[in-house]
C-alpha positions as a printed NumPy array, in Angstrom:
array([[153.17 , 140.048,   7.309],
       [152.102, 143.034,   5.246],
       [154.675, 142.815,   2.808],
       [153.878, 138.886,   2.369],
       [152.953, 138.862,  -1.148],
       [150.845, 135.484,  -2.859],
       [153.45 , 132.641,  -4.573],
       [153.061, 130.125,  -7.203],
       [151.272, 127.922,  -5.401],
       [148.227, 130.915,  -4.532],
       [148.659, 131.671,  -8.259],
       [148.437, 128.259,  -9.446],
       [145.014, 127.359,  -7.056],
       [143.35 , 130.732,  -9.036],
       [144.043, 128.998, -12.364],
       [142.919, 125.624, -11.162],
       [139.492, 127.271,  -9.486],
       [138.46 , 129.244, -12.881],
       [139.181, 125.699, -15.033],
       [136.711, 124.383, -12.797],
       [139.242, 121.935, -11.058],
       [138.913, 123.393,  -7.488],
       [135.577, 123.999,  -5.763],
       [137.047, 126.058,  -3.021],
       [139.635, 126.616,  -0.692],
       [139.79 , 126.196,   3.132],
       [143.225, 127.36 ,   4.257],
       [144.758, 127.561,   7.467],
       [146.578, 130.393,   7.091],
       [145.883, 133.836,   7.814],
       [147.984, 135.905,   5.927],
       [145.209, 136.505,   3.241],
       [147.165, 135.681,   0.267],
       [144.837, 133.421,  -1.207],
       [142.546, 136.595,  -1.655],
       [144.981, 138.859,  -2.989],
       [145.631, 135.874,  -5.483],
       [142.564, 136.139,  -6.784],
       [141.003, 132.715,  -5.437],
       [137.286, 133.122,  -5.248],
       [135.999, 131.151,  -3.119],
       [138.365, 131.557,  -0.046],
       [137.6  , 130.343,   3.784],
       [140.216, 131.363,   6.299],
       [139.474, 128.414,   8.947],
       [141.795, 129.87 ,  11.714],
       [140.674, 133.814,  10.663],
       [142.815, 136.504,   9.11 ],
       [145.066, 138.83 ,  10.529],
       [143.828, 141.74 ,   8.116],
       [141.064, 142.543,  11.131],
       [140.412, 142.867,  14.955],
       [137.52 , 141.56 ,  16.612],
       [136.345, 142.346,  19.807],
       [135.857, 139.689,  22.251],
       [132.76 , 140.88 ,  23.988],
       [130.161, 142.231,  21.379],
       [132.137, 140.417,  18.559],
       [132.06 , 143.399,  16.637],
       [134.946, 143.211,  13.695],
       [137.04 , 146.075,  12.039],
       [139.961, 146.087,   9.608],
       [142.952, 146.039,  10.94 ],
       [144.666, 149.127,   9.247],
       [141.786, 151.727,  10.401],
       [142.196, 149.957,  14.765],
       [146.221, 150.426,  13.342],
       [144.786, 154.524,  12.729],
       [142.864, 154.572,  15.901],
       [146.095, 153.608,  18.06 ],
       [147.906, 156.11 ,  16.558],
       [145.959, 158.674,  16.956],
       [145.243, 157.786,  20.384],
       [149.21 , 157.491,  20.911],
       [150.487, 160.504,  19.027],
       [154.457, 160.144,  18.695],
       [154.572, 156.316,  20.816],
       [155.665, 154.396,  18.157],
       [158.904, 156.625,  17.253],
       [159.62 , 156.714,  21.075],
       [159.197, 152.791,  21.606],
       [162.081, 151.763,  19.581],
       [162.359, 148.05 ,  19.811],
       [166.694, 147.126,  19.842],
       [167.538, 143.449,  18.812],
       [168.394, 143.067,  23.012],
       [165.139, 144.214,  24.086],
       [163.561, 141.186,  22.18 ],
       [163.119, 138.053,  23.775],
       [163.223, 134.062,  22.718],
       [159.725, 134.099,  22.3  ],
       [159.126, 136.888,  20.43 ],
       [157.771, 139.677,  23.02 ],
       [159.574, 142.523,  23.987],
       [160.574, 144.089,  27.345],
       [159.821, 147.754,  27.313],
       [160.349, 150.678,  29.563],
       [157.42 , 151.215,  32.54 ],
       [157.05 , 154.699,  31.453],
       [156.206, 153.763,  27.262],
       [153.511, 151.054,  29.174],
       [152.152, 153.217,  31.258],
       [151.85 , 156.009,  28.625],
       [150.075, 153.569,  26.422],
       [146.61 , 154.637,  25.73 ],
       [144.445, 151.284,  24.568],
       [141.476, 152.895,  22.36 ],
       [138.362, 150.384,  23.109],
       [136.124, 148.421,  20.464],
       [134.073, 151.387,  18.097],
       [131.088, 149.572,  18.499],
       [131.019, 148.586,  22.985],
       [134.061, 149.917,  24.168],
       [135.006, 146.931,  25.348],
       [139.171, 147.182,  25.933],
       [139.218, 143.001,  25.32 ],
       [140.452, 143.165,  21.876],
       [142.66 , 140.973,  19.376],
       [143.643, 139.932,  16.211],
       [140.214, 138.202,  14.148],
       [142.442, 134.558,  14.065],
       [142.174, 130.887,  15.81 ],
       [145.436, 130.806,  18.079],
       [146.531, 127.696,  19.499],
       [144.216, 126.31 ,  22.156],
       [140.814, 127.964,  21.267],
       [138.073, 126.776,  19.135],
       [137.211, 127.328,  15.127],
       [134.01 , 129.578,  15.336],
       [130.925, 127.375,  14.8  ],
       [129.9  , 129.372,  11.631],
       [132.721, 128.936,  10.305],
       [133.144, 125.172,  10.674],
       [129.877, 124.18 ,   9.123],
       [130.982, 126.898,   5.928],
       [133.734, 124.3  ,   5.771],
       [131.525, 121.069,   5.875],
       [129.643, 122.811,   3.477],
       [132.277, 123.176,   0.489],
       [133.373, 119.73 ,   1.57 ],
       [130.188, 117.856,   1.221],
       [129.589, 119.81 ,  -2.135],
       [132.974, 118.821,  -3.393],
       [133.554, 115.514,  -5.348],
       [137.278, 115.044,  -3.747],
       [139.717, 116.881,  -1.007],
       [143.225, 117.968,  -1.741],
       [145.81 , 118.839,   1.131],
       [148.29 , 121.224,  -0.246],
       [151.484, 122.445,   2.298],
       [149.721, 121.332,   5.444],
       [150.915, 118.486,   7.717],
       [147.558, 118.159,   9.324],
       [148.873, 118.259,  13.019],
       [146.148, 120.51 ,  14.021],
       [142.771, 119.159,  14.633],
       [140.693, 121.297,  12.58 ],
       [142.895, 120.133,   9.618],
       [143.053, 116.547,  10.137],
       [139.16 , 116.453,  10.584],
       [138.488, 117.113,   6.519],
       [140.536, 114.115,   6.013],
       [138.61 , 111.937,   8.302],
       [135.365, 113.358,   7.341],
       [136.012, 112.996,   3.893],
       [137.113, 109.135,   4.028],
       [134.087, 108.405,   5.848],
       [132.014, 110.696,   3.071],
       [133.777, 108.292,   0.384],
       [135.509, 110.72 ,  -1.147],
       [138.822, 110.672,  -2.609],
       [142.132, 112.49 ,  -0.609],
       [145.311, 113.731,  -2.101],
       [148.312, 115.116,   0.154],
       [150.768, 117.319,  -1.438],
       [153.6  , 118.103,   1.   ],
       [157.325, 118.158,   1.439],
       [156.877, 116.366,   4.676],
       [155.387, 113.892,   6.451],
       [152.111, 114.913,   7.954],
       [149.541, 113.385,  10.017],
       [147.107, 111.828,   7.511],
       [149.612, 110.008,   5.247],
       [148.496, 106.372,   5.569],
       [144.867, 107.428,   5.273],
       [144.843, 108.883,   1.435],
       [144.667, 107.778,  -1.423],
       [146.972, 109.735,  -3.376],
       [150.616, 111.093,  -1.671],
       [153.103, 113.155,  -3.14 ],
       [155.883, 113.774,  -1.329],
       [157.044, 117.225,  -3.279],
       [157.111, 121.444,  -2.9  ],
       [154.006, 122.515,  -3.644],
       [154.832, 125.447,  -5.91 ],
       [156.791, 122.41 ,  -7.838],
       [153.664, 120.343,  -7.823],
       [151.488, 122.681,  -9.165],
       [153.439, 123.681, -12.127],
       [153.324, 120.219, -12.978],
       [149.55 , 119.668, -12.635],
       [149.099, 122.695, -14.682],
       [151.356, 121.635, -17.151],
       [149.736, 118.438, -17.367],
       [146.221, 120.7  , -17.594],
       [147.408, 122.07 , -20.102],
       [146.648, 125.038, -18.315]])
């Protein structure tokens, strides 16, 4: 994920946010691209992978200095836990050696110690933090309109703007390639790529 860089379509939303055409951008990624865009006004609903948070104290750090921390609290682990393409399984994890887990040393959160550590995101099955819900309803209610871009809307916390923004009065657009969730419920669906869509709206900008 580190050598993800932003597209068109991140570009394109930075152009479209300094004309004055887009209030804001809730995303459900959590790659951080829209950031390294340039996008302003940026809210990661489901968190970004750029930090850990501890799950006790809540205390957050970037992800590159807890990245230091474990190696320097495992000098020389990662060149002896090679991973080989059979040691990987369907799902993703990886079966290694007792020894390289038991040698592992698991450096605790720098502000409680606590050892219950993860990545700062939403993953499947837990909740959008409350703060960071009502930041959402926020830019909503301030916004005159809501446009879906890339999303299908199967996930809850997506589909939600949509409903809350019909019953606000306001005006939805889906952009996607696919069929998604909300499609009988907006009033404006295009059934394209969005880096394709956006050069167009630009274009037709004049921007």
């Amino acid at each position: 994920m580190a050598q993800a860089r932003s597209n068109r379509a991140h570009h394109a939303l930075v152009e479209l946010e300094r004309a004055g055409c887009v209030s804001g951008i809730v995303t459900q990624n959590v790659d951080g691209l829209h950031e390294a865009a340039g996008s302003a006004r940026v809210l990661p609903l489901h968190g970004d992978m750029s930090s850990v948070v501890c799950l006790d104290c809540r205390f957050s750090e970037p992800r590159a200095g807890f990245d230091q921390r474990l190696a320097d609290t495992n000098p020389g682990y990662l060149e002896s836990a090679r991973v080989t393409f059979d040691m990987v399984n369907p799902d993703g994890d990886v079966e290694l050696p007792q020894e390289l887990v038991e040698r592992f040393v698991m450096p605790g959160c720098a502000r409680c110690g606590s050892l219950r550590l993860k990545p700062d995101v939403v993953y499947f099955g837990e909740s959008v933090p409350g703060g960071r819900r009502e930041a959402a309803s926020e830019l909503l209610a301030e916004s005159t309109s809501l446009l879906v871009a890339g999303s299908s809307l199967a996930v809850m916390s997506g589909y939600k703007f949509v409903i809350d923004a019909r019953r606000a009065g306001k005006q939805v657009a889906v952009i996607n390639g696919g069929p998604g969730r909300a499609d009988d419920k907006v009033d404006v669906l295009w059934r394209i790529g969005v880096a394709e869509a956006f050069n167009a709206l630009l274009d037709e900008l004049g921007l």
